[in-house]
Coordinates of C-alpha atoms and ligand atoms in Angstrom, one line a residue:
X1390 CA 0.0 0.0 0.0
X1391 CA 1.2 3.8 -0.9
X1392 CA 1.2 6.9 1.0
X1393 CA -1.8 8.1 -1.3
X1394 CA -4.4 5.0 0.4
X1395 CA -3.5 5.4 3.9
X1396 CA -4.3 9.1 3.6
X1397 CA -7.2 10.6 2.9
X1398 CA -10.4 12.0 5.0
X1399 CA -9.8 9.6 7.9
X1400 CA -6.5 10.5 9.2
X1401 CA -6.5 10.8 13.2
X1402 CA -6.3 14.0 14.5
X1403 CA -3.0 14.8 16.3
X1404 CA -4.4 16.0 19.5
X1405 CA -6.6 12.9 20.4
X1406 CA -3.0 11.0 20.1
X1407 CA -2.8 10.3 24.3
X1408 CA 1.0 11.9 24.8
X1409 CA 3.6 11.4 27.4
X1410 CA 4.8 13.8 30.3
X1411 CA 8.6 13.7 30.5
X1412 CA 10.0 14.6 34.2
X1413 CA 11.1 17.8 32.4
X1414 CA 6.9 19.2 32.2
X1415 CA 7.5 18.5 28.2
X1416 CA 5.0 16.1 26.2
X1417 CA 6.0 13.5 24.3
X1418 CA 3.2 12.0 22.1
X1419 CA 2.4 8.7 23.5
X1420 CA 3.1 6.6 19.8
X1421 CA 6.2 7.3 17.2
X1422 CA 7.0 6.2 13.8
X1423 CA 10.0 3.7 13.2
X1424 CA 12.4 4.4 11.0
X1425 CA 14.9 1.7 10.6
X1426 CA 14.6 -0.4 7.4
X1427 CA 15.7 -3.6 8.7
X1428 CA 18.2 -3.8 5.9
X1429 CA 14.9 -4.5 3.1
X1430 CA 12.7 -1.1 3.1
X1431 CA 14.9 1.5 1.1
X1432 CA 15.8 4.7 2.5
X1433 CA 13.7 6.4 -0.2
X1434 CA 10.7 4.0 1.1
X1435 CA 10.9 5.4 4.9
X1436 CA 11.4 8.6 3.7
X1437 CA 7.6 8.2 2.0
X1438 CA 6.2 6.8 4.8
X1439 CA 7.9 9.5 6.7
X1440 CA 5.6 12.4 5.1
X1441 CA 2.4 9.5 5.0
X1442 CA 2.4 9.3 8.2
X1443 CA 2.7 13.1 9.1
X1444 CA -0.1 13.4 6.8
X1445 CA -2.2 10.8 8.9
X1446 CA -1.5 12.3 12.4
X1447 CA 1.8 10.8 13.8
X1448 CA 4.2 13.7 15.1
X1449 CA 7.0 11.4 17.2
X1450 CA 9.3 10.1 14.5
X1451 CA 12.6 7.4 15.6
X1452 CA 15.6 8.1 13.2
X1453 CA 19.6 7.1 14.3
X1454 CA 22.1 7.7 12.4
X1455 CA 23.0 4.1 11.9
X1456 CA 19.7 3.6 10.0
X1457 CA 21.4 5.1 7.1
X1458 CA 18.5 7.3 5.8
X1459 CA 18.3 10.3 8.2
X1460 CA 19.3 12.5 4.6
X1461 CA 16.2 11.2 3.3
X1462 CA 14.0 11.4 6.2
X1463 CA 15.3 14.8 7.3
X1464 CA 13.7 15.9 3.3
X1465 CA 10.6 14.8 4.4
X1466 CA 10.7 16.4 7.7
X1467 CA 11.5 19.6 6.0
X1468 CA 8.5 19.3 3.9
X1469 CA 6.7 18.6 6.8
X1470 CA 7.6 21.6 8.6
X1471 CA 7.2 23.5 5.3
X1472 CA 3.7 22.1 5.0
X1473 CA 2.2 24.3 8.1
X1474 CA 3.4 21.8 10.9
X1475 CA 5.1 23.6 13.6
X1476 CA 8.5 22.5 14.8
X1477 CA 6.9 22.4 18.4
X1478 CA 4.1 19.9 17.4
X1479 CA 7.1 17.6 15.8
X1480 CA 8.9 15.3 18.5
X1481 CA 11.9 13.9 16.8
X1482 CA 14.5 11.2 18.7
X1483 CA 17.7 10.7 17.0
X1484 CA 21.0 8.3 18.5
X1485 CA 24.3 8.1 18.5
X1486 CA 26.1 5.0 17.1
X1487 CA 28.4 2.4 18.9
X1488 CA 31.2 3.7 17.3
X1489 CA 31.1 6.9 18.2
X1490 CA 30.8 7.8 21.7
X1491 CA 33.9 9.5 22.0
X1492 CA 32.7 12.2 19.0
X1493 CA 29.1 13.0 21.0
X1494 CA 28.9 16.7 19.6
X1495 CA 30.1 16.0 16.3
X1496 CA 27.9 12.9 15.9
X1497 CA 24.7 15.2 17.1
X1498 CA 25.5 18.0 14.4
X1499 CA 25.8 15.5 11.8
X1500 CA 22.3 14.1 12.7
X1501 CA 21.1 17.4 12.9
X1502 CA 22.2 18.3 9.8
X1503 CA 21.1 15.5 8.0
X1504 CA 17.3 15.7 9.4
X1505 CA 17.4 19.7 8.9
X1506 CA 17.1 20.4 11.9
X1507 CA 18.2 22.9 14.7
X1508 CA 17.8 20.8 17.7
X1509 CA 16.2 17.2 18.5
X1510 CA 13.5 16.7 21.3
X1511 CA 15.3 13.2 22.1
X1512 CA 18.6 12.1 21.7
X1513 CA 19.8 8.3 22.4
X1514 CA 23.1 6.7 23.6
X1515 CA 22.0 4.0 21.4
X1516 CA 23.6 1.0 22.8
X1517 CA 25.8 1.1 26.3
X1518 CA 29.0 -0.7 24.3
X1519 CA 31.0 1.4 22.5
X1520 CA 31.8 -1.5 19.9
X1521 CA 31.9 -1.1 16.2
X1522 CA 30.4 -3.0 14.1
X1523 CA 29.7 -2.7 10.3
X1524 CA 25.6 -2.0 9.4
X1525 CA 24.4 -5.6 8.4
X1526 CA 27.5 -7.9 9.4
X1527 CA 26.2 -11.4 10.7
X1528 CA 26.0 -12.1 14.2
X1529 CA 29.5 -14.0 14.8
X1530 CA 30.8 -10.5 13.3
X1531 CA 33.3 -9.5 16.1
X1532 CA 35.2 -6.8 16.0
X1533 CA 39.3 -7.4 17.6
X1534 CA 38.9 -4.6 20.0
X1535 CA 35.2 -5.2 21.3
X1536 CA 34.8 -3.7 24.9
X1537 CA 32.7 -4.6 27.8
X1538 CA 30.7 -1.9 29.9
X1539 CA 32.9 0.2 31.8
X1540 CA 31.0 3.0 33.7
X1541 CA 33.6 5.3 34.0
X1542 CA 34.0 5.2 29.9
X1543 CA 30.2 5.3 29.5
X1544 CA 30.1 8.5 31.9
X1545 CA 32.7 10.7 30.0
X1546 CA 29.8 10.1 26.6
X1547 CA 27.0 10.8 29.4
X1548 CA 28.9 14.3 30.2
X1549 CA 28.9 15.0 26.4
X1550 CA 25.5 13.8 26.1
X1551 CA 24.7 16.6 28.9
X1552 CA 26.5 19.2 27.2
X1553 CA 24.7 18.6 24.3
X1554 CA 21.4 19.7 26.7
X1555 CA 23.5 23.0 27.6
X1556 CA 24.2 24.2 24.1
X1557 CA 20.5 23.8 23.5
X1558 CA 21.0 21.6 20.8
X1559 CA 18.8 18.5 21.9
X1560 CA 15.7 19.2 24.7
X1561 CA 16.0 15.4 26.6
X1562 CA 19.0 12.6 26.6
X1563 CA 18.2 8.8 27.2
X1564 CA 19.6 5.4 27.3
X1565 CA 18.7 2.4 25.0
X1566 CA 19.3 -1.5 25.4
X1567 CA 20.3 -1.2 29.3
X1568 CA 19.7 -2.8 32.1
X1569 CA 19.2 -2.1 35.7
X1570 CA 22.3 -2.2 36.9
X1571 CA 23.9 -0.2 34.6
X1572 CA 20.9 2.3 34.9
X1573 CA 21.5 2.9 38.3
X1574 CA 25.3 3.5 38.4
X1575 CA 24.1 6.5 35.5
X1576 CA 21.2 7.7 38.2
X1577 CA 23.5 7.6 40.8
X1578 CA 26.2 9.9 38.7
X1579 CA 24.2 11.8 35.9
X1580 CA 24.2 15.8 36.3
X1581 CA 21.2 15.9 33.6
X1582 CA 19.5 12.2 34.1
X1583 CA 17.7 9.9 31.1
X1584 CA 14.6 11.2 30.7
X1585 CA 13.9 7.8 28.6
X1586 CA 15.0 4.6 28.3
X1587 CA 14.2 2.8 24.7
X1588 CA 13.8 -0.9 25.2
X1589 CA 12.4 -3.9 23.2
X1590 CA 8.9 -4.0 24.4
X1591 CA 6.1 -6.5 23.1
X1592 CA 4.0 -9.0 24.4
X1593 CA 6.3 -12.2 24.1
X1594 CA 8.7 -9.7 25.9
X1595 CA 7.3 -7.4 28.3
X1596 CA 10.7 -6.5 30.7
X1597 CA 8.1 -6.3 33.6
X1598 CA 11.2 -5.3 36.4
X1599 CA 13.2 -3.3 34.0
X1600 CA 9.6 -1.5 33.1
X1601 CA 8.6 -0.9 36.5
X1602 CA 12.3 0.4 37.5
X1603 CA 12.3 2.9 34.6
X1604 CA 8.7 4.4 35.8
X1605 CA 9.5 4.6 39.2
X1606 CA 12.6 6.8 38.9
X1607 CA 10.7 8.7 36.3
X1608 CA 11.8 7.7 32.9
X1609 CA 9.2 6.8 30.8
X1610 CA 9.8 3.8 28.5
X1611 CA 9.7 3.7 24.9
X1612 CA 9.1 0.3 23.6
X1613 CA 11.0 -1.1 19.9
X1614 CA 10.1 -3.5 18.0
X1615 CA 6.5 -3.5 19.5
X1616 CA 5.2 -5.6 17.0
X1617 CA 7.9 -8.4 17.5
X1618 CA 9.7 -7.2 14.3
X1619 CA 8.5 -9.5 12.0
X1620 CA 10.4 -7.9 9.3
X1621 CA 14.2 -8.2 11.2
X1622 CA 16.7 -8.9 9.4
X1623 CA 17.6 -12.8 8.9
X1624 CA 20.9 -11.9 11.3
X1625 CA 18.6 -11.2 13.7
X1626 CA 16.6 -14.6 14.5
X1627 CA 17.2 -17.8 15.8
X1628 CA 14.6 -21.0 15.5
X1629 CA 13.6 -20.2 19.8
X1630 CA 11.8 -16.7 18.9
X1631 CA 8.1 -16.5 19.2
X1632 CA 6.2 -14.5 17.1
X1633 CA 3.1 -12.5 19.6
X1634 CA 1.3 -11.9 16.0
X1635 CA 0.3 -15.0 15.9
X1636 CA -0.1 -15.5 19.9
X1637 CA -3.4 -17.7 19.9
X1638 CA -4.2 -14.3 22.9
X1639 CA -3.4 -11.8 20.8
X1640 CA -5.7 -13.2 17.5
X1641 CA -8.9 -14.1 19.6
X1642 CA -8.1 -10.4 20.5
X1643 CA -8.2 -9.0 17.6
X1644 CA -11.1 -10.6 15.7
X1645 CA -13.2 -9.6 19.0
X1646 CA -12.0 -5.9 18.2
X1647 CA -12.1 -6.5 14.3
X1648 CA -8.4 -5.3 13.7
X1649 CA -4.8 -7.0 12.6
X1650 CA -2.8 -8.3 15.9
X1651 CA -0.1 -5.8 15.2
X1652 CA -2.9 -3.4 15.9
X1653 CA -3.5 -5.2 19.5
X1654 CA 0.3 -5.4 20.6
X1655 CA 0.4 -1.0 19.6
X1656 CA -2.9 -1.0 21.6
X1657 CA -1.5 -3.2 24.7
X1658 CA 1.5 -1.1 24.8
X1659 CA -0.2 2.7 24.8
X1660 CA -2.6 1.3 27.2
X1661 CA 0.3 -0.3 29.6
X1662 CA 2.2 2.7 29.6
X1663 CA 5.1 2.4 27.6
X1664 CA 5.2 4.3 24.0
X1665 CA 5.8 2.0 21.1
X1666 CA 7.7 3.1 17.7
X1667 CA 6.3 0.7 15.3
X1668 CA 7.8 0.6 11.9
X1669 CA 5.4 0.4 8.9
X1670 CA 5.5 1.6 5.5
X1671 CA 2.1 0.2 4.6
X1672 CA -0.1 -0.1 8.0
X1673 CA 1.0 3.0 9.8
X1674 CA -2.4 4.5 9.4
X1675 CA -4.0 1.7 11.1
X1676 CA -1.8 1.8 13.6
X1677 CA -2.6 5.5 14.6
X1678 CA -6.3 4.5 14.2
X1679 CA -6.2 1.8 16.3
X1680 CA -5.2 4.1 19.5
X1681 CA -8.2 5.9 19.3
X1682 CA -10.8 3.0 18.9
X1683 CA -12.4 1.1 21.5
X1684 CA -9.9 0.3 24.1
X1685 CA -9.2 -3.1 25.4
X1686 CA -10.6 -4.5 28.3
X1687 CA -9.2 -4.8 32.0
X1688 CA -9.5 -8.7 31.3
X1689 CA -7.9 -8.2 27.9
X1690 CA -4.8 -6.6 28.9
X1691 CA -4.6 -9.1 32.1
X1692 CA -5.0 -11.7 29.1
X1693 CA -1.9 -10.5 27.7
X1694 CA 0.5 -9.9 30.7
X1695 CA 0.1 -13.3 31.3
X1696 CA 1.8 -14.3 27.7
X1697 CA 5.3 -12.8 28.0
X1698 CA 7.1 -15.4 27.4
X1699 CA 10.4 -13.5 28.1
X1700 CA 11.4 -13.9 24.5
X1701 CA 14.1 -11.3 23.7
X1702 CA 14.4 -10.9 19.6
X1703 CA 17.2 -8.6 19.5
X1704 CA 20.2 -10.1 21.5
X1705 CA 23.1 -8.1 20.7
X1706 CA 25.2 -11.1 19.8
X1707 CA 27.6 -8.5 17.6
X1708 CA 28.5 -6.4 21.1
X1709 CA 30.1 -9.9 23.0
X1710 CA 33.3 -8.6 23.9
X1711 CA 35.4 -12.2 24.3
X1712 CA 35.0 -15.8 23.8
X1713 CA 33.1 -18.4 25.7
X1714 CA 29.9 -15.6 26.4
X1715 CA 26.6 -16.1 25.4
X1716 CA 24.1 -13.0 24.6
X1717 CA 22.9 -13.3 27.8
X1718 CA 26.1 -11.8 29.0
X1719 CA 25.1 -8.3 27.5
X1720 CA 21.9 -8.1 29.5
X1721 CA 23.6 -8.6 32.8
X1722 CA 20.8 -10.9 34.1
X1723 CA 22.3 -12.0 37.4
X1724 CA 21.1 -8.5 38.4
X1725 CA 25.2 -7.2 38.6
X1726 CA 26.9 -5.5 35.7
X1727 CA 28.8 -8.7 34.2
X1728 CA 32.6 -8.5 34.7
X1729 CA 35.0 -7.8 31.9
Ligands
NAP1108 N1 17.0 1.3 20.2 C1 17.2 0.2 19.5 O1 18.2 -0.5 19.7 C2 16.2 -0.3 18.5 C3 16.3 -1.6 18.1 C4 15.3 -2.0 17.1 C5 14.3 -1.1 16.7 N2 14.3 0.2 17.1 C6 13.3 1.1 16.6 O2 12.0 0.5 16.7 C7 11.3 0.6 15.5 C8 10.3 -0.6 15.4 O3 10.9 -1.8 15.6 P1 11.1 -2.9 14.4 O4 11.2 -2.1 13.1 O5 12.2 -3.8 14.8 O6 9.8 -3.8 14.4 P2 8.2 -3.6 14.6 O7 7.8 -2.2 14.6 O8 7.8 -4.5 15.7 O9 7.7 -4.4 13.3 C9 7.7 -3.7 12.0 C10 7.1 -4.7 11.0 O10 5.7 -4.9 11.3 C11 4.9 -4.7 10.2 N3 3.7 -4.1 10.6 C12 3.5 -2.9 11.2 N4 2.2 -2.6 11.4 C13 1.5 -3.7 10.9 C14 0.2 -3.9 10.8 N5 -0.8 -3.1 11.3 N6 -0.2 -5.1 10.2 C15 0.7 -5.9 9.7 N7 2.0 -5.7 9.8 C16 2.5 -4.6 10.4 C17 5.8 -3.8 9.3 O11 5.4 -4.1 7.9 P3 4.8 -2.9 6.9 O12 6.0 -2.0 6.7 O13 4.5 -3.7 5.7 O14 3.7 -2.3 7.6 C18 7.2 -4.2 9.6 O15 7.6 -5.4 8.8 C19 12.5 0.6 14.5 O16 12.0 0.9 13.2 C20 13.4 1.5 15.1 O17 13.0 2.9 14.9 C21 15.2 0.6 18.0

């Protein structure tokens, strides 16, 4: 489907979107648009459904620089803006990539540049390891000089990430892919703290300690892949993943609400809490309309906590740092930052 049938007369008005108050008195609306192609969807494709989706009602858009299109999706955000939309009403997250935590400022300016913007409501350490990688190795791909989590290393990017704040060139920093641990060592040491932490979030995986820890210091919790990515990239899978689409739940769900499953798990998360980014080039529409259809039920959304089935999809395998781990090593789920 093209931008031209998901428009039209019932696009969703922006202010019934149900939005998010950051600890800073700032809104963020409560649903964003994914922007990362999974290595398939061309960067001229997100770029389209980019402006499609401004046109239905989405104003929270997720870009990094390591999707590789933020040229592209900063022309559309231009036209956007061009097009009557204010600035103000736009809510734009941006990240900066493994390999560049030592060049924060730089890093920020070229993203900035790129999207044609002056400053970015959101911007993401995007993974806690500063390990390169290149963009679609496999996941044996290690790099010789991989590094484990070292606070003190991950603090001198946090104090860039706060001057950043100073300069006025991005309104709220955040973390993405952490844990506890390492969440509250930053707490504990952060000048300007995360105002969000972006997290895989979805039915088969719904991080119920990590979730709770983030609201109850404040951070709200933006949930990826809330659909269970079933468009990740073959690198990313391996024959133990569920898929919650096809959760027997989540379908008796969504024929009693008459909508796709995908529509549910975006449902489930607004209505939990958290704020999902799915990605969509042909269903974002849907996806807007189904937050502001009939909600689902107390017993519905009991229904679905009960399915997590603590079923991570993106592991990280790329960030191991020696031999012998396993992915579970990045995730430090003994509840202590693991050792180098
Ligand atoms: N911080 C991080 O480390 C991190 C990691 C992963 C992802 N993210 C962010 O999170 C975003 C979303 O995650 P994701 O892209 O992995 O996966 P996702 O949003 O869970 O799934 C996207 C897939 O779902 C399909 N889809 C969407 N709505 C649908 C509907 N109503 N009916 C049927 N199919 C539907 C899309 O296909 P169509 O295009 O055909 O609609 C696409 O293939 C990313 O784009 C990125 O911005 C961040």
């Amino acid at each position: 489907m093209n931008r031209a049938n998901q428009n039209g007369p019932t696009s969703i008005d922006p202010a019934s979107i149900p939005q998010r108050m950051l600890y800073t008195g700032v809104a963020m609306p409560a649903i964003g648009l994914g922007t990362f192609g999974s290595d398939h969807v061309t960067p001229a494709q997100v770029a389209e459904a980019v402006l499609g989706a401004a046109a239905v009602g989405y104003r929270h858009f997720d870009c990094a620089s390591v999707y590789g299109n933020e040229p592209e999706v900063g022309a559309s955000l231009e036209a956007i803006l061009a097009g009557g939309i204010t600035r103000k009403e736009l809510w734009v997250t941006s990240k900066l990539w493994n390999d560049k935590h030592d060049e924060v400022i730089e890093s920020c300016r070229k993203s900035l540049a790129d999207l044609r913007l002056a400053y970015l409501d959101l911007y993401l350490v995007h993974w806690p390891f500063p390990n390169f990688h290149p963009p679609g190795c496999d996941v044996t791909s290690r790099s010789a000089d991989s590094k484990p989590y070292i606070h003190e290393g991950f603090m001198k990017t946090w104090r860039k990430m706060e001057e950043l704040v100073d300069l006025g060139l991005v309104r709220h920093i955040g973390t993405s892919n952490m844990t506890i641990p390492k969440l509250q060592l930053l707490l504990r040491d952060a000048r300007i703290k995360p105002a969000v932490n972006e997290m895989e979030l979805h039915p088969h995986f719904q991080q119920p300690e990590l979730f709770k820890f983030v609201v109850d210091n404040g951070i709200q919790a933006i949930g990826y892949s809330p659909i269970g990515s079933p468009g990740r990239p073959e690198r990313d899978r391996t024959p133990e993943d569920s898929t919650p689409t096809e959760d027997p739940v989540i379908v008796a769900i969504a024929k009693r609400h008459g909508i796709h499953p995908a529509v549910v798990c975006i449902k489930w998360a607004v209505q939990r809490g958290q704020t999902p980014i799915p990605f969509s080039i042909n269903n974002y529409r849907a996806n807007l309309a189904g937050l502001v259809s009939d909600p689902l039920s107390a017993d519905e959304m009991r229904e679905i906590a009960g399915i997590d089935r603590n079923c991570r999809l993106i592991k990280g395998q790329v960030f191991l740092w020696k031999d012998g781990q396993t992915w579970e090593d990045l995730w430090d789920i003994h509840g202590t930052i693991t050792p180098p």
